[in-house]
Amino acid sequence: MTTIADNWKVHADHFWLRGRRPERPVAFNEATGIWDVFGYAEALQVVNDHKTFSSDTTRVVPEQGEFTDGNLVQMDPPHHGKLRKLVSHAFTPKVVADLEPRIGEVTRELLDAVAGRDRMELVEDLAYPLPVIVIAELLGIPASDRSMFRKWVDRLFTDPEQFSLAEPTEEQQHRLDVALRDVRKLKAYLTEHAAERRRRPRADLLTRLVEAEVDGVRLTEDEVANFANLLLVAGHITTTLLVGNTVLCLDANPEQRARVRADRSLVPGAIEESLRLLSPFAALSRVTDAEVELGGQRIPAGRLLLVWIAAANRDPAWFPDPDVFDPARDPNPHLAFGRGIHFCLGAPLARLEGRVALNILLDRYPGLRTDPGESPTFSPSPGLTGVSRLPLLIGD
């Protein structure tokens, strides 16, 4: 069968996107010095066992250390749970549901800006600005600064080379230095806004972070900035890729597109299936705290693992016909949002943004389709799966 990866230039190294299966569920990558986890069962074992598989990767990549305090992704219990509770109230089902009118309003305003055209570029015109505006408003920072956010964040995900522990080169160190420089700019930006909240509190999430206490102690400047950084970056990348990927999957499967257009109850299923088939964050990292057996392999303590959830989500032992896009797939226990204590805090918001945006797109553009004269552009980063540019025809 022909896959989306066959039709477009999508991550040549990610063989699972082309229907190929890993020879082993767990394998040591000699070129990178990293253990790769491909199997679904093995991925579940890793993400559900935080005692053996630590999220703190700074012991093997110490350059990340300055961005660890307050970064939930790189934290272990018990501090992880305490910090997570500080913002969990901002993503409760009711709070997220109450955002639906605003998400619809922003979506319509963005699409009104391309009214009268016969084409649009989905990422630039909708998929990027929509979640940035929403998360910026939640945090209380100017959404009008989104061009700066994009410049800083995009450079984090433009490196086409996979990180290597085996033979780190000067070029790799240079790329890492450039990426860290941009993260520092975003961190400094958020630190400045946090300092302003200390002087003049507002009714926003950033103020709550500044005023919050853990065990009777307020968060440090680094913790607030890194926490806000994570919310801003992760709060928009997933939705940006989710919206583009779902439109692309529907375009590549005309029969399913017709089904979804006719029966909008299938929209959530289409989003879940695109998350499985083209998982936005392709991998997550862990470090072994002790020697462990995983997938028939003995992995020593202190080793870095890349858990390829994008590959696990195509494991045929768990997903029949894994390369088929099926909006009605049930069950669909994909790992695109993780699992366990690190399950994505913003998953309900990303799903809502995707559902609202997709329904409005289908309502407005009966002839919505990819532009045969201009191919999509995919993120070059091996850690991301999704379109960074998606030209569409929107005429009848």
XYZ file of C-alpha atoms in Angstrom:
396
model
C 0.000 0.000 0.000
C 1.055 3.614 -0.528
C 1.604 5.587 2.676
C 1.677 9.317 3.358
C 5.434 8.959 3.764
C 5.604 7.514 0.250
C 3.612 10.409 -1.208
C 5.603 13.137 0.519
C 9.142 13.560 1.820
C 8.703 12.499 5.417
C 11.633 11.598 7.692
C 13.553 9.126 5.584
C 15.153 7.616 8.695
C 11.815 6.861 10.346
C 11.273 3.564 8.596
C 8.029 2.817 10.453
C 6.332 5.643 8.540
C 6.795 3.536 5.402
C 5.266 0.380 6.764
C 8.547 -1.278 7.742
C 8.735 -2.996 11.116
C 11.615 -2.896 13.597
C 13.586 -6.138 13.691
C 13.588 -5.945 17.501
C 11.412 -4.043 19.971
C 14.560 -2.766 21.727
C 17.958 -2.254 20.109
C 21.216 -0.505 20.877
C 22.144 2.111 18.277
C 25.912 1.898 17.819
C 25.985 5.141 15.839
C 24.393 7.211 18.597
C 25.248 5.267 21.752
C 21.545 5.326 22.663
C 19.092 2.494 23.277
C 16.085 2.690 20.930
C 12.712 1.393 22.136
C 10.271 0.630 19.309
C 7.737 -1.862 20.708
C 4.445 -0.777 22.247
C 4.618 -3.106 25.256
C 8.199 -2.031 25.926
C 7.300 1.636 25.596
C 4.503 1.122 28.130
C 6.928 -0.531 30.526
C 9.259 2.450 30.321
C 6.704 5.245 30.710
C 4.891 3.476 33.560
C 8.030 2.704 35.607
C 9.477 6.041 36.697
C 11.544 4.363 39.428
C 13.660 2.459 36.900
C 13.452 4.873 33.989
C 14.184 8.426 35.116
C 13.018 11.506 33.243
C 16.045 13.482 34.419
C 18.381 13.166 31.431
C 20.858 15.800 32.612
C 23.166 13.111 33.968
C 23.958 12.142 30.359
C 23.276 15.515 28.704
C 24.479 18.005 31.349
C 24.072 20.975 28.989
C 20.325 20.816 29.670
C 20.814 21.399 33.381
C 19.987 25.098 33.431
C 16.526 24.369 32.004
C 15.598 21.472 34.299
C 14.272 23.263 37.409
C 10.528 23.579 36.954
C 10.507 21.540 33.710
C 7.945 18.789 34.350
C 9.176 16.729 31.398
C 12.567 16.217 33.061
C 11.424 15.717 36.632
C 10.784 12.642 38.764
C 8.565 12.183 41.825
C 7.940 13.473 44.349
C 8.753 17.008 43.182
C 7.188 16.339 39.780
C 3.771 15.653 41.292
C 3.901 18.703 43.537
C 4.716 21.043 40.663
C 2.186 19.441 38.335
C -0.585 20.151 40.832
C 0.218 23.865 40.608
C -1.159 24.115 37.084
C -3.489 21.124 36.889
C -6.396 23.397 37.821
C -5.825 25.349 34.595
C -6.485 22.231 32.521
C -9.462 20.631 34.280
C -12.293 19.397 32.009
C -14.500 22.349 32.953
C -11.801 24.981 32.444
C -10.866 23.504 29.075
C -14.510 23.158 27.987
C -15.106 26.812 28.873
C -12.384 27.774 26.385
C -14.320 26.379 23.426
C -16.090 29.654 22.506
C -12.794 31.554 22.537
C -11.074 28.866 20.453
C -13.887 29.085 17.922
C -13.679 32.876 17.889
C -9.913 32.861 17.269
C -10.245 30.209 14.558
C -12.858 32.230 12.697
C -10.853 35.438 12.997
C -7.767 33.744 11.552
C -9.749 32.250 8.662
C -11.515 35.564 8.028
C -8.038 36.984 7.344
C -7.681 34.678 4.308
C -11.212 35.278 3.011
C -11.338 35.876 -0.713
C -8.269 33.796 -1.469
C -8.310 30.533 -3.379
C -5.523 29.039 -1.269
C -4.032 29.178 2.190
C -0.976 27.898 4.009
C -2.510 26.022 6.912
C 0.361 26.257 9.390
C 1.051 29.980 8.927
C -2.604 30.985 8.660
C -4.184 28.788 11.339
C -2.404 25.786 12.868
C 0.440 27.803 14.425
C -1.248 31.041 15.582
C -4.370 29.384 17.046
C -2.718 27.424 19.906
C -0.117 30.140 20.515
C -2.845 32.739 21.020
C -4.766 30.424 23.361
C -1.805 29.422 25.554
C -0.402 32.979 25.567
C -3.747 34.298 26.805
C -3.813 31.638 29.529
C -0.308 32.557 30.662
C -1.023 36.272 30.344
C 1.688 37.170 27.840
C 1.088 39.119 24.609
C -0.033 36.793 21.815
C 1.168 39.521 19.446
C 4.721 38.425 20.319
C 4.144 35.060 18.613
C 6.565 35.849 15.770
C 9.329 36.028 18.395
C 8.210 32.776 20.014
C 8.240 31.069 16.653
C 11.732 32.285 15.799
C 13.141 31.047 19.083
C 11.231 27.763 19.218
C 11.591 26.790 15.553
C 15.361 26.670 15.850
C 14.996 24.038 18.551
C 13.482 21.714 15.980
C 15.349 22.439 12.757
C 18.302 20.107 13.336
C 17.890 17.126 10.966
C 20.598 15.102 12.727
C 19.856 12.736 15.576
C 21.690 13.515 18.804
C 24.629 11.195 19.450
C 26.415 10.204 22.643
C 28.784 7.873 20.809
C 30.805 10.369 18.826
C 29.818 13.917 19.725
C 31.273 16.289 17.168
C 32.085 19.977 17.184
C 29.248 20.455 14.718
C 26.773 18.777 17.072
C 27.999 20.933 19.960
C 27.610 24.041 17.805
C 24.030 23.098 16.913
C 23.282 22.436 20.572
C 24.795 25.785 21.573
C 22.640 27.596 19.006
C 19.496 25.853 20.256
C 20.307 26.604 23.889
C 20.944 30.240 23.027
C 17.419 30.552 21.686
C 15.955 28.775 24.712
C 17.774 31.302 26.902
C 16.140 34.150 24.963
C 12.694 32.696 25.538
C 13.515 32.028 29.189
C 14.712 35.627 29.648
C 11.505 36.881 28.029
C 9.365 34.826 30.417
C 11.524 35.784 33.414
C 10.888 39.442 32.640
C 7.129 38.893 32.516
C 7.251 36.866 35.739
C 9.133 39.687 37.481
C 6.447 42.111 36.354
C 3.767 39.824 37.878
C 5.569 39.931 41.204
C 5.174 43.703 41.125
C 1.699 43.785 39.609
C -0.244 40.502 39.886
C -2.964 39.723 37.353
C -5.637 37.078 36.898
C -3.492 34.790 34.747
C -1.532 31.545 34.959
C 1.853 33.251 35.160
C 0.764 35.148 38.269
C -0.406 31.884 39.842
C 3.011 30.365 39.191
C 4.770 33.360 40.730
C 2.565 33.225 43.828
C 2.477 29.429 44.182
C 4.254 27.571 46.949
C 5.569 24.008 47.196
C 6.060 22.764 50.754
C 5.726 26.350 51.966
C 8.398 27.679 49.599
C 7.714 29.791 46.525
C 9.092 28.765 43.165
C 12.448 30.183 42.177
C 12.897 32.488 39.220
C 14.314 29.562 37.192
C 11.428 27.267 38.118
C 8.793 29.803 37.077
C 10.524 30.596 33.783
C 11.179 26.958 32.871
C 7.655 25.951 33.867
C 6.133 28.711 31.730
C 8.565 27.865 28.928
C 7.333 24.266 28.856
C 3.683 25.337 28.846
C 4.245 27.783 26.005
C 6.353 25.475 23.822
C 4.516 22.193 24.404
C 1.213 24.062 24.532
C 1.372 24.978 20.883
C 3.643 22.510 19.068
C 1.373 19.507 19.592
C -1.747 21.315 18.358
C 0.081 22.886 15.416
C 1.223 19.467 14.235
C -2.058 17.775 15.152
C -4.142 20.112 12.986
C -1.816 19.894 9.992
C -1.393 16.135 10.254
C -5.135 15.489 10.518
C -5.865 17.586 7.435
C -3.080 15.749 5.590
C -4.393 12.323 6.632
C -7.898 13.196 5.476
C -6.566 14.525 2.185
C -4.621 11.291 1.605
C -7.731 9.208 2.320
C -10.633 10.690 0.304
C -13.150 8.035 1.350
C -12.460 8.676 5.021
C -12.531 12.427 4.421
C -16.026 12.078 2.944
C -17.120 9.992 5.954
C -15.816 12.550 8.432
C -17.302 15.466 6.517
C -20.703 13.748 6.484
C -20.571 12.512 10.083
C -18.910 15.010 12.405
C -19.044 12.558 15.299
C -16.008 11.003 13.591
C -13.913 14.184 13.963
C -12.498 13.214 17.398
C -11.661 9.762 16.044
C -9.913 11.295 13.029
C -7.791 13.403 15.376
C -6.878 10.391 17.536
C -5.971 8.385 14.459
C -3.761 11.131 13.071
C -2.057 11.343 16.482
C -1.354 7.625 16.233
C -0.331 7.528 12.585
C 1.760 10.726 12.632
C 2.650 11.214 16.302
C 3.752 14.863 16.747
C 6.430 14.182 19.360
C 8.016 11.092 17.848
C 10.145 10.145 20.846
C 10.707 10.782 24.518
C 13.871 10.184 26.514
C 14.610 8.338 29.730
C 17.715 7.257 31.663
C 18.001 3.904 33.425
C 18.409 4.219 37.190
C 19.358 0.548 37.474
C 20.220 -2.351 35.221
C 17.035 -3.619 33.644
C 15.768 -6.168 31.144
C 13.638 -4.667 28.415
C 12.464 -6.387 25.264
C 14.892 -9.241 25.803
C 17.855 -6.879 26.192
C 19.930 -6.166 29.306
C 20.433 -2.426 29.643
C 22.978 -1.166 32.195
C 22.264 1.646 34.628
C 22.909 5.206 33.508
C 22.053 4.649 29.846
C 19.987 6.962 27.678
C 16.872 5.558 26.000
C 14.819 7.007 23.187
C 11.286 5.675 23.359
C 9.960 5.960 19.814
C 6.263 6.333 20.532
C 5.742 7.043 16.829
C 6.943 3.482 16.126
C 5.108 1.970 19.103
C 1.875 3.495 17.796
C 2.246 1.325 14.682
C 2.969 -1.922 16.507
C 0.793 -4.521 14.712
C 0.470 -6.542 17.916
C -1.632 -3.693 19.298
C -2.966 -1.912 16.222
C -4.432 -4.085 13.420
C -3.575 -2.708 9.967
C -1.317 -0.123 11.643
C -0.588 1.838 8.461
C -4.271 2.329 7.643
C -5.917 5.626 8.623
C -9.207 4.666 10.276
C -11.138 7.419 12.127
C -13.417 4.735 13.597
C -10.528 2.688 15.068
C -11.617 1.345 18.433
C -9.809 0.831 20.689
C -7.032 3.268 19.868
C -4.680 3.306 22.900
C -1.963 5.363 21.220
C 0.860 6.929 23.186
C 1.050 10.262 21.383
C 0.326 12.098 24.646
C 2.424 9.727 26.740
C 1.104 7.661 29.614
C 1.392 7.471 33.376
C 2.514 10.360 35.576
C 3.893 12.260 32.576
C 0.698 12.064 30.510
C 0.458 15.368 28.677
C -1.223 17.923 30.923
C -2.479 19.881 27.922
C -3.902 16.898 26.004
C -7.567 17.889 26.588
C -6.844 21.417 25.341
C -4.981 20.162 22.248
C -7.837 17.798 21.424
C -10.404 20.576 21.835
C -8.420 23.002 19.679
C -8.064 20.336 17.005
C -11.758 19.449 17.057
C -12.937 23.047 16.852
C -10.466 23.976 14.116
C -11.194 20.906 11.994
C -14.967 21.348 12.182
C -14.733 24.991 11.152
C -12.368 24.144 8.298
C -14.797 21.484 7.028
C -17.719 23.908 7.371
C -16.030 26.718 5.471
C -14.222 24.858 2.723
C -16.122 22.036 0.987
C -13.276 21.752 -1.533
C -10.407 21.800 0.977
C -7.460 19.851 -0.469
C -3.687 19.873 -0.808
C -2.159 21.928 -3.623
C -0.782 19.508 -6.262
C 1.601 22.221 -7.407
C 3.148 22.808 -3.989
C 4.121 19.925 -1.711
C 3.918 20.028 2.083
C 7.102 20.629 4.052
C 7.778 18.437 7.065
C 9.717 19.293 10.191
C 13.326 18.182 9.669
C 13.747 17.225 13.320
C 13.845 13.464 13.998
C 12.007 14.211 17.235
C 8.925 15.652 15.513
C 6.489 14.225 12.988
C 4.392 16.707 11.099
C 4.035 19.450 8.572
C 5.798 22.752 9.062
C 4.146 24.048 5.908
C 0.940 22.815 4.255
C -0.328 24.699 1.193
C -4.030 24.086 0.600
C -6.546 24.930 -2.080
C -9.706 26.249 -0.462
C -11.831 27.103 -3.484
C -14.844 25.049 -4.591
